[in-house]
Structures are given as structure tokens and as C-alpha cells.
PDB file of C-alpha atoms in Angstrom:
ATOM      1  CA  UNK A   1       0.000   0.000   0.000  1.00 94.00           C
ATOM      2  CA  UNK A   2       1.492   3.571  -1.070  1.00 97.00           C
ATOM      3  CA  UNK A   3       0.224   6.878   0.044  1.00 98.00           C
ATOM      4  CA  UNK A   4       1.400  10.251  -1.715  1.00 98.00           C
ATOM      5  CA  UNK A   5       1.025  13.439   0.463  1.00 98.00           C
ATOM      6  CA  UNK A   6       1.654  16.975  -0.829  1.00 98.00           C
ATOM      7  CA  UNK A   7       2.862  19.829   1.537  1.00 96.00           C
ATOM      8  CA  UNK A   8       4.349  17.055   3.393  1.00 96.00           C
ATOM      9  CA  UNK A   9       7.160  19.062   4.632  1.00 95.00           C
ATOM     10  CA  UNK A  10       5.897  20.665   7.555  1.00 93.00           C
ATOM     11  CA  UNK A  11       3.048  20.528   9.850  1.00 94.00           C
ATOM     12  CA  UNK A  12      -0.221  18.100   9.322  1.00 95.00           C
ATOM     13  CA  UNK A  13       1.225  16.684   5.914  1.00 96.00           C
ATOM     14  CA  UNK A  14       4.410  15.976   7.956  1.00 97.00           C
ATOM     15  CA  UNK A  15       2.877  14.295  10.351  1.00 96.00           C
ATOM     16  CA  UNK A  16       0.328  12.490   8.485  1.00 97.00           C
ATOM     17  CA  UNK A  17       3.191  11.098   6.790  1.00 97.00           C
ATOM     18  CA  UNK A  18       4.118  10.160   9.973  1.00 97.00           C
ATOM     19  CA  UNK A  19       1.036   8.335  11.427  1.00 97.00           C
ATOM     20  CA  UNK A  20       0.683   6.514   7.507  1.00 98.00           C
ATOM     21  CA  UNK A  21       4.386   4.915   7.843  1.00 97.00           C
ATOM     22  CA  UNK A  22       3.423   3.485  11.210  1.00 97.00           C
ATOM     23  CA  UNK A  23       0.638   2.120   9.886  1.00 96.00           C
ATOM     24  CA  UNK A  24       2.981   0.435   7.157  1.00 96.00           C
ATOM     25  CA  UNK A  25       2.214   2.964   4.550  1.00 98.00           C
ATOM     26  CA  UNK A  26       5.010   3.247   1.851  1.00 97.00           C
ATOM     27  CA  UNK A  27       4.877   6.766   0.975  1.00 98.00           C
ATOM     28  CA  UNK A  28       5.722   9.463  -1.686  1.00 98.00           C
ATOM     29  CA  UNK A  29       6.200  12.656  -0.102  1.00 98.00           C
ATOM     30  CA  UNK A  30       5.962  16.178  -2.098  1.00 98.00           C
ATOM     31  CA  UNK A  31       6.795  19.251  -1.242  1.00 97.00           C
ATOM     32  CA  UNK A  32       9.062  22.605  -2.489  1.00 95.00           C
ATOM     33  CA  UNK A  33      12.124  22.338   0.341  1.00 96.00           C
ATOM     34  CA  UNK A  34      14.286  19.161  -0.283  1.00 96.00           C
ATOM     35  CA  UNK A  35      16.084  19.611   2.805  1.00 96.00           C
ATOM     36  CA  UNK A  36      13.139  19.080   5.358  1.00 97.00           C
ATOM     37  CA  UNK A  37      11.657  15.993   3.343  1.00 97.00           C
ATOM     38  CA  UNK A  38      15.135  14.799   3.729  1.00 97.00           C
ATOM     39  CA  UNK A  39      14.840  15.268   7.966  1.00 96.00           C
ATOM     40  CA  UNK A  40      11.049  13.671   7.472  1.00 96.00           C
ATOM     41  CA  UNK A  41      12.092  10.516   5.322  1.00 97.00           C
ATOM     42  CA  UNK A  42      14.757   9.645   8.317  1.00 95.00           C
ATOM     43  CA  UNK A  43      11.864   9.348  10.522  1.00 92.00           C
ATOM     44  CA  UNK A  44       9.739   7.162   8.725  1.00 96.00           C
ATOM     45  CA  UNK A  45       9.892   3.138   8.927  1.00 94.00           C
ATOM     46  CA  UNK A  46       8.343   2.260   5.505  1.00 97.00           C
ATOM     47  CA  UNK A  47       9.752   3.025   2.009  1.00 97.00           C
ATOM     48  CA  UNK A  48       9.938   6.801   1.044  1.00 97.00           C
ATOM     49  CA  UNK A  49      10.292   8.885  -2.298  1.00 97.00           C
ATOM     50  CA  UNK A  50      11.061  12.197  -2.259  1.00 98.00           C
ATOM     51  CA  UNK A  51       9.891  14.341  -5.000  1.00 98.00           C
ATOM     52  CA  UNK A  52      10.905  17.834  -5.045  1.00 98.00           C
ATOM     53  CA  UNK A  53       8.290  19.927  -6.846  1.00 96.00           C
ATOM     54  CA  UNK A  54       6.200  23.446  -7.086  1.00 96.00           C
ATOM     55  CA  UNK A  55       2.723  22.468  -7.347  1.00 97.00           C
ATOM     56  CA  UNK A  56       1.924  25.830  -7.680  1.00 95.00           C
ATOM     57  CA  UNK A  57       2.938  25.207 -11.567  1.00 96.00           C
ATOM     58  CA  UNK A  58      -0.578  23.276 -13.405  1.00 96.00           C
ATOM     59  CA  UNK A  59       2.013  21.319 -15.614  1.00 97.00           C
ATOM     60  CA  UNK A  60       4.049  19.830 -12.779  1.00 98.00           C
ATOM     61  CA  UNK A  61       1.240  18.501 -10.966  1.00 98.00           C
ATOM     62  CA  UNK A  62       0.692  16.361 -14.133  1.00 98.00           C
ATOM     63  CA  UNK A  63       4.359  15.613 -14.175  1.00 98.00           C
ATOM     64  CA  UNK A  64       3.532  14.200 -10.444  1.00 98.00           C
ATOM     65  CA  UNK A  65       0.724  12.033 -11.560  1.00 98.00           C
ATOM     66  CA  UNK A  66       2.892  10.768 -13.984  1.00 97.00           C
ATOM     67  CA  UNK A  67       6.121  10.061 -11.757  1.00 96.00           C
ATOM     68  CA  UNK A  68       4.179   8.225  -9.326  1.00 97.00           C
ATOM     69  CA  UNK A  69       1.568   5.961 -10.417  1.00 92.00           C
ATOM     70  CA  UNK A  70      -0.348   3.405  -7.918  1.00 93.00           C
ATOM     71  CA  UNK A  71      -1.176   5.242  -5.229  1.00 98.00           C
ATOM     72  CA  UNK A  72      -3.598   3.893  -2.771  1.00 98.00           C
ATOM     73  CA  UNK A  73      -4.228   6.950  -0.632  1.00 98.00           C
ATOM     74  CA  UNK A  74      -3.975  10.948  -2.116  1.00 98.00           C
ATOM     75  CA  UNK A  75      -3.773  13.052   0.594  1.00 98.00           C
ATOM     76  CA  UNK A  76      -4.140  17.023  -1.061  1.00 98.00           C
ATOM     77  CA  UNK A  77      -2.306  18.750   1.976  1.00 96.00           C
ATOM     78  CA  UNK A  78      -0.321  21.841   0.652  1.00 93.00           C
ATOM     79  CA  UNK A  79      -2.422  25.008   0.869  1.00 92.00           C
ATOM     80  CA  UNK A  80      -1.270  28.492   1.403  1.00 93.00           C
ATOM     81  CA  UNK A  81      -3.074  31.825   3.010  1.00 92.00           C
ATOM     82  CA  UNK A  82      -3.059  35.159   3.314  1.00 90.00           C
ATOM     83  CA  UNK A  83      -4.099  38.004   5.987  1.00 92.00           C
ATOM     84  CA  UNK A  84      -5.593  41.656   4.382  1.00 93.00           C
ATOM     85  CA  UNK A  85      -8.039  43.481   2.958  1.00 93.00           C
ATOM     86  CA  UNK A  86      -9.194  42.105  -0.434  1.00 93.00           C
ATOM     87  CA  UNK A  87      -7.965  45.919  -1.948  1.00 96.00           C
ATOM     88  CA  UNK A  88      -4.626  45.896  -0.299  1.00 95.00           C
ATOM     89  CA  UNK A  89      -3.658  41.606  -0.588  1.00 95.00           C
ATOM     90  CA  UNK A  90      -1.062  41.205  -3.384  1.00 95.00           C
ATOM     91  CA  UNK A  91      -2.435  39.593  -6.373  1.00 97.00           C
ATOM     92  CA  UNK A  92       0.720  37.649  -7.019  1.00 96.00           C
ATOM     93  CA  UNK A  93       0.323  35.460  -3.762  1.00 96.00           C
ATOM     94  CA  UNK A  94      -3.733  35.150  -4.387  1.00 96.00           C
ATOM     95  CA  UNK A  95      -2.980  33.705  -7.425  1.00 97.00           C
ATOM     96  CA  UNK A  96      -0.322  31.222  -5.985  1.00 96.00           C
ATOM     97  CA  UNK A  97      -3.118  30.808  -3.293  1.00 97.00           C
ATOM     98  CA  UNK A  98      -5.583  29.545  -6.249  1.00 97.00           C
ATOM     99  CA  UNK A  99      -2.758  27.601  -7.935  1.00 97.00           C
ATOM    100  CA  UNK A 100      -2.138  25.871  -4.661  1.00 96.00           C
ATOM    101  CA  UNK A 101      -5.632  25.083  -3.202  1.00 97.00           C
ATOM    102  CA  UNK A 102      -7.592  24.924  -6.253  1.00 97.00           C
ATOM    103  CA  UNK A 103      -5.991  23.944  -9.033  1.00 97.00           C
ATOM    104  CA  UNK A 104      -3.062  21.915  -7.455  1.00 98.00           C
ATOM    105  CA  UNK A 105      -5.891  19.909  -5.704  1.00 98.00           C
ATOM    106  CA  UNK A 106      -8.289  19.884  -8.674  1.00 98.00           C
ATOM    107  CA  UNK A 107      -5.996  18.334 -10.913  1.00 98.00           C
ATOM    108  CA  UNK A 108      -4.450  15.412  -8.565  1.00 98.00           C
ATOM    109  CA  UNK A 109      -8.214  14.733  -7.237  1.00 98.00           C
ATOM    110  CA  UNK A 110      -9.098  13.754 -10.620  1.00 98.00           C
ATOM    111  CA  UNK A 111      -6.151  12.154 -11.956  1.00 98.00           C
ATOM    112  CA  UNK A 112      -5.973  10.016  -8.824  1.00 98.00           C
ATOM    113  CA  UNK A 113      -9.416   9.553  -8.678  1.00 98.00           C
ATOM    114  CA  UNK A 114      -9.861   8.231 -12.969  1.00 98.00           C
ATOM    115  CA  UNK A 115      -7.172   5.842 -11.556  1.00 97.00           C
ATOM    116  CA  UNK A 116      -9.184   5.001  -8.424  1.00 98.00           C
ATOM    117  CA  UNK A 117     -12.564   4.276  -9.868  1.00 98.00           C
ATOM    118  CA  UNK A 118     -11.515   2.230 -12.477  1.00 97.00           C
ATOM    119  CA  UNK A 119      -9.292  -0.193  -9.771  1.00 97.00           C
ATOM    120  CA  UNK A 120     -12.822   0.257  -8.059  1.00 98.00           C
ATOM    121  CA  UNK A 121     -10.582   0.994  -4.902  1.00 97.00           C
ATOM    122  CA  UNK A 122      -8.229   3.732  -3.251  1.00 98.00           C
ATOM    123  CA  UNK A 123      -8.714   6.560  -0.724  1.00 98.00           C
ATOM    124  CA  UNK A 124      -8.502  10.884  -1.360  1.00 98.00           C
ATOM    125  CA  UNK A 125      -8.004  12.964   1.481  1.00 98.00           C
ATOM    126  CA  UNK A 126      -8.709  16.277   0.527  1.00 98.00           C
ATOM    127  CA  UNK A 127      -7.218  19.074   3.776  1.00 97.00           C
ATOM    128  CA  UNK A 128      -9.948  22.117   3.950  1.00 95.00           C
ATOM    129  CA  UNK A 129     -10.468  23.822   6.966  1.00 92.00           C
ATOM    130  CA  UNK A 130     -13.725  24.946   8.799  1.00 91.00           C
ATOM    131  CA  UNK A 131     -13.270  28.234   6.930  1.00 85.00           C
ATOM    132  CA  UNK A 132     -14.856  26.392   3.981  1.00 86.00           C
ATOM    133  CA  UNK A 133     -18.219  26.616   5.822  1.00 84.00           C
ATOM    134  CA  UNK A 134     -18.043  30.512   6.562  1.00 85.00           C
ATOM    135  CA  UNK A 135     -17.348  33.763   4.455  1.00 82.00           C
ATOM    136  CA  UNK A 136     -13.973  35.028   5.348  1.00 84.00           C
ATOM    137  CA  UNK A 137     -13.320  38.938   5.327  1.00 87.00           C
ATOM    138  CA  UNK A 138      -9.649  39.677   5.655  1.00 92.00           C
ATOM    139  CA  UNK A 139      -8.607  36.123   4.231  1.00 93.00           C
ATOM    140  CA  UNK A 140     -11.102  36.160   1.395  1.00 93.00           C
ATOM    141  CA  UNK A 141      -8.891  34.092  -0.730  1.00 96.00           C
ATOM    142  CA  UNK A 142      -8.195  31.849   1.362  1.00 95.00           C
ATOM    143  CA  UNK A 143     -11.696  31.199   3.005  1.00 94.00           C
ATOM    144  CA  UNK A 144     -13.107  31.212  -0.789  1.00 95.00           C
ATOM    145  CA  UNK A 145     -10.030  28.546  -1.754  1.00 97.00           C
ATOM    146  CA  UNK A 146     -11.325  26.354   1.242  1.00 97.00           C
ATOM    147  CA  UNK A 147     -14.938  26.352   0.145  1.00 95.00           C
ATOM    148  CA  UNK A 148     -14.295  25.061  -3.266  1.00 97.00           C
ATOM    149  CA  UNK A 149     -12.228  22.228  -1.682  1.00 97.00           C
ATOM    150  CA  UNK A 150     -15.377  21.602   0.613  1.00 97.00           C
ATOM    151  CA  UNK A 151     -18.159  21.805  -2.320  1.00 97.00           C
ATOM    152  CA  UNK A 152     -15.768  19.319  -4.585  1.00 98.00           C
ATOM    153  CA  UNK A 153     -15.271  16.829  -2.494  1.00 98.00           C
ATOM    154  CA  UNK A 154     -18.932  17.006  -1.240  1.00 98.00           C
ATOM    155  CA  UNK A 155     -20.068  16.376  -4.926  1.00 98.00           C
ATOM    156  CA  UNK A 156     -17.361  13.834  -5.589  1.00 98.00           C
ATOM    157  CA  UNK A 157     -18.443  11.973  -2.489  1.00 98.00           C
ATOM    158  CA  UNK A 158     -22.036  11.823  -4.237  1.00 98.00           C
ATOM    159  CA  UNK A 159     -21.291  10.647  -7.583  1.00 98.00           C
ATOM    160  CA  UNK A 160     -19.136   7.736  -5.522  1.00 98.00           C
ATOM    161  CA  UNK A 161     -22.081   6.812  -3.356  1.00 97.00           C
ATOM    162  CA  UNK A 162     -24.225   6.728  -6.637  1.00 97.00           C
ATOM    163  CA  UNK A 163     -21.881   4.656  -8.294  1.00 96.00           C
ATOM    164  CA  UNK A 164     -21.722   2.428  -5.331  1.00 97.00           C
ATOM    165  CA  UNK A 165     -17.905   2.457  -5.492  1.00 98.00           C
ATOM    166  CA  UNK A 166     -15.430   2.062  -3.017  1.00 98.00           C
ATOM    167  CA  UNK A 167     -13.230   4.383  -3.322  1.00 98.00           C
ATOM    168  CA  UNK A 168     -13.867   6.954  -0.690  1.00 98.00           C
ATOM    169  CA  UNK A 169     -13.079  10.525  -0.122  1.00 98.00           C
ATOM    170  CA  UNK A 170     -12.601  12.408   3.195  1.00 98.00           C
ATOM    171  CA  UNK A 171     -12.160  15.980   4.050  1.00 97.00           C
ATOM    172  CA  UNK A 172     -10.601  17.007   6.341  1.00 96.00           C
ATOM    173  CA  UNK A 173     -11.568  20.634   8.331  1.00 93.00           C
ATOM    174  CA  UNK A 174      -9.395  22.220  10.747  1.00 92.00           C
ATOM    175  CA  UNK A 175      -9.499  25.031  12.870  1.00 87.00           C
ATOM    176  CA  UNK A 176      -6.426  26.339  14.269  1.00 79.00           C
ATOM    177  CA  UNK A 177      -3.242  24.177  14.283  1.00 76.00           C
ATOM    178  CA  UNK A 178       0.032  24.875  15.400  1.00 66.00           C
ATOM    179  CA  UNK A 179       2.088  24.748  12.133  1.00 59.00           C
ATOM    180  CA  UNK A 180       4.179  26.988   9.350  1.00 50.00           C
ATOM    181  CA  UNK A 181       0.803  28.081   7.839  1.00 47.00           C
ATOM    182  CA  UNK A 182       0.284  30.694  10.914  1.00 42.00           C
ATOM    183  CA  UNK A 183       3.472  32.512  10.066  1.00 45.00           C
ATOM    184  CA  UNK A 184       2.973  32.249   5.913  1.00 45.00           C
ATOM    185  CA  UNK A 185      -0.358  33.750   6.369  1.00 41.00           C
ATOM    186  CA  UNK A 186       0.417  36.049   8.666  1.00 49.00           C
ATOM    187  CA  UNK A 187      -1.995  35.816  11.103  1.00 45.00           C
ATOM    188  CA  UNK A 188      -2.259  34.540  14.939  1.00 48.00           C
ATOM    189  CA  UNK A 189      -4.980  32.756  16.413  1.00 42.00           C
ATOM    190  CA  UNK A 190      -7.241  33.766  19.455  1.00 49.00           C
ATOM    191  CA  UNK A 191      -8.795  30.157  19.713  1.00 58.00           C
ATOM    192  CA  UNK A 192      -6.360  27.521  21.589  1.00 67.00           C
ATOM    193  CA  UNK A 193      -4.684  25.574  18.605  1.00 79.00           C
ATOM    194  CA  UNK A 194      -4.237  21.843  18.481  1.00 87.00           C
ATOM    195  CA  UNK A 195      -1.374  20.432  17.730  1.00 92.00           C
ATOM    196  CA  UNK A 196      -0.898  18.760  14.113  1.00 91.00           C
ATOM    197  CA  UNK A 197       0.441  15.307  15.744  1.00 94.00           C
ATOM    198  CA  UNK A 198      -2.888  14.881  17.572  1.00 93.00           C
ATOM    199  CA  UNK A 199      -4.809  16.448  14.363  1.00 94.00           C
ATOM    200  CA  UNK A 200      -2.739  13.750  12.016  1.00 95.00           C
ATOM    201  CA  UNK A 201      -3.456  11.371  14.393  1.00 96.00           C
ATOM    202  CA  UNK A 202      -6.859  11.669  14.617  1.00 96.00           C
ATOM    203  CA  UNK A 203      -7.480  12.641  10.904  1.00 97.00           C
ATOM    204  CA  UNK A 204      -6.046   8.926   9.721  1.00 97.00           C
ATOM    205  CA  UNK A 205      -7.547   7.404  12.128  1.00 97.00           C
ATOM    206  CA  UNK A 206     -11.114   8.542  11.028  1.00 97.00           C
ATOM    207  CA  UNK A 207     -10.196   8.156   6.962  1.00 98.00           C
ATOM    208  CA  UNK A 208      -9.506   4.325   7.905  1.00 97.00           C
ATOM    209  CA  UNK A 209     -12.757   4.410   9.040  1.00 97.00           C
ATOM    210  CA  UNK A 210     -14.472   6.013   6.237  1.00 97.00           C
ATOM    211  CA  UNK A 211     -15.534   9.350   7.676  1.00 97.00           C
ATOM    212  CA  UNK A 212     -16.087  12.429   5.418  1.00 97.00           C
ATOM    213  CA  UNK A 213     -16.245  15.303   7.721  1.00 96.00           C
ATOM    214  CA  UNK A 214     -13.481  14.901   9.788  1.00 95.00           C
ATOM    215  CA  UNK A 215     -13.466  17.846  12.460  1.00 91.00           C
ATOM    216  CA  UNK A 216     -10.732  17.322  15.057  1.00 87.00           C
ATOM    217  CA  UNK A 217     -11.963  19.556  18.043  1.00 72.00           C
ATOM    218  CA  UNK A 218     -15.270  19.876  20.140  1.00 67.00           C
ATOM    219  CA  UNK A 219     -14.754  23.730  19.375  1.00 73.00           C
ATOM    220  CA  UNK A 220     -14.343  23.276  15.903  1.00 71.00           C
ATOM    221  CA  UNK A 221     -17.368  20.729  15.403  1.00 68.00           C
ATOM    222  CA  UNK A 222     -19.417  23.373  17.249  1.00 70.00           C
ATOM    223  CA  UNK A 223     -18.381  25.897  14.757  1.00 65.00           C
ATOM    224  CA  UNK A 224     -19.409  23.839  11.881  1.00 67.00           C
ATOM    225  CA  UNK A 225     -22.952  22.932  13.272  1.00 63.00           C
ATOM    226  CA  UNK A 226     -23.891  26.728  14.094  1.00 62.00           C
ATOM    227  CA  UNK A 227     -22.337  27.837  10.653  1.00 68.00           C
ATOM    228  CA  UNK A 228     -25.460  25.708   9.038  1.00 68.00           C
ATOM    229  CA  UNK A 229     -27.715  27.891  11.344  1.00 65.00           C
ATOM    230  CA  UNK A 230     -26.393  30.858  11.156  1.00 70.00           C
ATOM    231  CA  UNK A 231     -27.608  33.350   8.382  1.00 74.00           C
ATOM    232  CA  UNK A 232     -24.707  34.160   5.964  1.00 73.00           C
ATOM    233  CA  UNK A 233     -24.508  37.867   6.953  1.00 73.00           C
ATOM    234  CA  UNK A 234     -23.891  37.286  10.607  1.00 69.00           C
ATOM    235  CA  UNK A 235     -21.351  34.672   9.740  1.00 68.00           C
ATOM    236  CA  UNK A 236     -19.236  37.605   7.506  1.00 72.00           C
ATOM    237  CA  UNK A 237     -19.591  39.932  10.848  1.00 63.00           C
ATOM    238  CA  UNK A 238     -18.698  36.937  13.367  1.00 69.00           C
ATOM    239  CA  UNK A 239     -15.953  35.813  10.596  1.00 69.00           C
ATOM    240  CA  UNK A 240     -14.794  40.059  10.614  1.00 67.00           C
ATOM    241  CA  UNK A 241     -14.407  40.454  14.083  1.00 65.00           C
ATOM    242  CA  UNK A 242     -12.607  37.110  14.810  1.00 71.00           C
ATOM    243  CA  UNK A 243      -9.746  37.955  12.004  1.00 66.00           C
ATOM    244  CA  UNK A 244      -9.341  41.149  12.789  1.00 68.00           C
ATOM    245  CA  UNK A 245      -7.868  39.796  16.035  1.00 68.00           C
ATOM    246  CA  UNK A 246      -5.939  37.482  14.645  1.00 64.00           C
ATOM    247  CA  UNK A 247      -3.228  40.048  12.977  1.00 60.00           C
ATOM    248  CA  UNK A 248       0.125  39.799  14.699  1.00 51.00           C
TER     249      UNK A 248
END
């Protein structure tokens, strides 16, 4: 069994990576910085291959697909953020945020998954974050990047169920975690974060059991059930308030 995870050279990929190779996962781990995939492969127990690569470039995430072919579990972990008004963000790094969390994730979901339906087996972990359920003034990008994950892999999950196949899909949403991301984006969180060993831990432990929502956090799963009942324009004020304190 061989699992690929991108972004898996920091923070939940990392340690997903981790919990899979206990598990006796061989893995294929992708991310930008050689060096730290290096560190990560010394800690694993199972087979490793590194692959070096900007999946922020649409061509190279076909060049992935192509370098590494029966994969059993897709985990779509790299994602990027950004703190600011939608007037004063750069448009550079929202673009890289689209590459990244759309597109990156777009294309390797359905490569993987053409692959995966036809085998009639294999699993897709797609990494959102409970900011897919919420408008998100002063991280529109990012909140807007996280829905589209969320709405994808809610359809996807559909057209599986309909098909009666099993392959499965899970998605994974997040609230605050201790990782890299924080300082990329910018921002600092009010909320207590969870660690991304116990959020890795927990997240593979619910995929093996064929969840699709997996929310680590009684805070978090609150959050997602009052988002549902919550009209959309007191969400954007709640959402407002709670980023504004987030700016270190």
C-alpha cells in the first residue's frame, strides 16, 4: 500500500506522513524544500520517495501524476493563506493561493481519482479547513479557496455513493493548528490551537474508518454545526471580528 502526500514538509502533511508509515504505509512525499523531506524521510519506517516539486505550476502537478503511479491513498495537503483586505492583498500570492488550493488539488483529485474508480478501490483525502463553511473577510482568498475544496469533495463523495464504489473521499476541516501556515499567512490565532500530531493522528484514524467530515476539536465541530444555522450575513460579521484579532 502507497500513500502520496503533498505539503508534506511541515506541519499536518508531515505528520500524516508520519502516522501513515506506522501504519505500514510506503509513501511518496511532495513538497518545495528538499532539505526538510530529507529530515522527514529519516523518521519514517516504511519506504519513502522524495519528489521535489512546485505544485503551484498546473504542468508539474501532471508531471507528479505521472512520476508516481499506484497510489492507494492521495492526501491534497499543501495550501497556502493570506491576511488583508481584499484591496490591499497582493495579487501575485492570491494567485499562488488559487494555484495551490484549487488547481493543485483539482488536478491530482481527478487524476488520482480516474485511476481510483476504475481499480474500483483507493482513498482521497482532501485538507480544507472549517473556513470552507463561513465567508472570510480579511482572508477572502483563502476562506473562498477552502470552500471550493469543501463543495468538490462534497459532490465527488455523491457521484461515488451513486456509483456504489469504493473508493472513498474524506475531508478534512481544521481550525487552528500549530504549524508553518500561521506565520505564511500572517496571522495569529485567538482560539487555543491543536497540535498537528494529535490532528494527524486523529485525521487517519477517522479516513480508515471512512468518515467524510473529519473535524478534530469539540470547538471546531461546534463551529461547523452553528455555521449551518447561522444566516450568511452574521457569519461575515462573526468571521470580521474574529480575524481582525488574529493580525500579529
Amino acid at each position: 500500500m502507497r500513500a502520496l502526500i503533498t505539503g508534506a514538509s511541515s506541519g499536518i502533511g508531515r505528520d500524516i506522513a508520519r502516522e501513515l508509515s506506522k501504519r505500514g504505509y510506503d509513501l511518496v512525499i511532495v513538497a518545495r524544500n528538499k532539505e526538510k523531506l530529507e529530515e522527514l524521510k529519516k523518521d519514517l519506517t516504511t519506504k519513502v520517495e522524495i519528489i521535489v516539486m512546485d505544485l503551484t505550476i498546473e504542468e508539474n502537478c501532471k508531471k507528479l501524476y505521472e512520476q508516481a503511479k499506484d497510489i492507494d491513498i492521495l492526501v491534497n495537503n499543501a495550501g497556502l493563506g493570506e491576511f488583508g483586505k481584499f484591496t490591499e492583498t497582493d495579487l501575485e500570492k492570491e494567485l499562488t493561493i488559487i494555484d495551490t488550493n484549487i488547481i493543485a488539488l483539482h488536478v491530482l483529485t481527478k487524476l488520482y481519482l480516474q485511476d481510483m474508480t476504475k481499480r474500483n478501490s483507493g482513498r482521497i483525502l482532501n485538507v480544507a479547513s472549517i473556513a470552507g463553511f463561513m465567508p472570510g473577510p480579511l482572508m477572502a482568498t483563502y476562506y473562498s479557496s477552502k470552500a471550493y475544496v469543501v463543495r468538490l469533495s462534497e459532490a465527488i463523495r455523491e457521484e461515488l455513493n451513486k456509483q456504489n464504489s469504493k473508493v472513498k473521499i474524506s475531508l478534512l476541516c481544521p481550525g487552528p493548528v500549530k504549524t508553518n501556515f500561521n506565520n505564511v499567512a500572517n496571522v495569529k490565532f485567538e482560539i487555543k490551537s491543536l497540535t498537528s500530531e494529535y490532528v494527524a493522528r486523529y485525521t487517519v484514524d477517522k479516513m480508515l474508518k471512512n468518515k467524510f467530515y473529519i473535524v478534530p476539536g469539540f470547538t471546531i465541530k461546534l463551529a461547523k454545526f452553528f455555521s449551518k444555522l447561522t444566516p450568511t450575513v452574521v457569519l461575515a460579521k462573526c468571521s470580521y471580528y474574529m480575524q481582525k484579532k488574529k493580525k500579529s
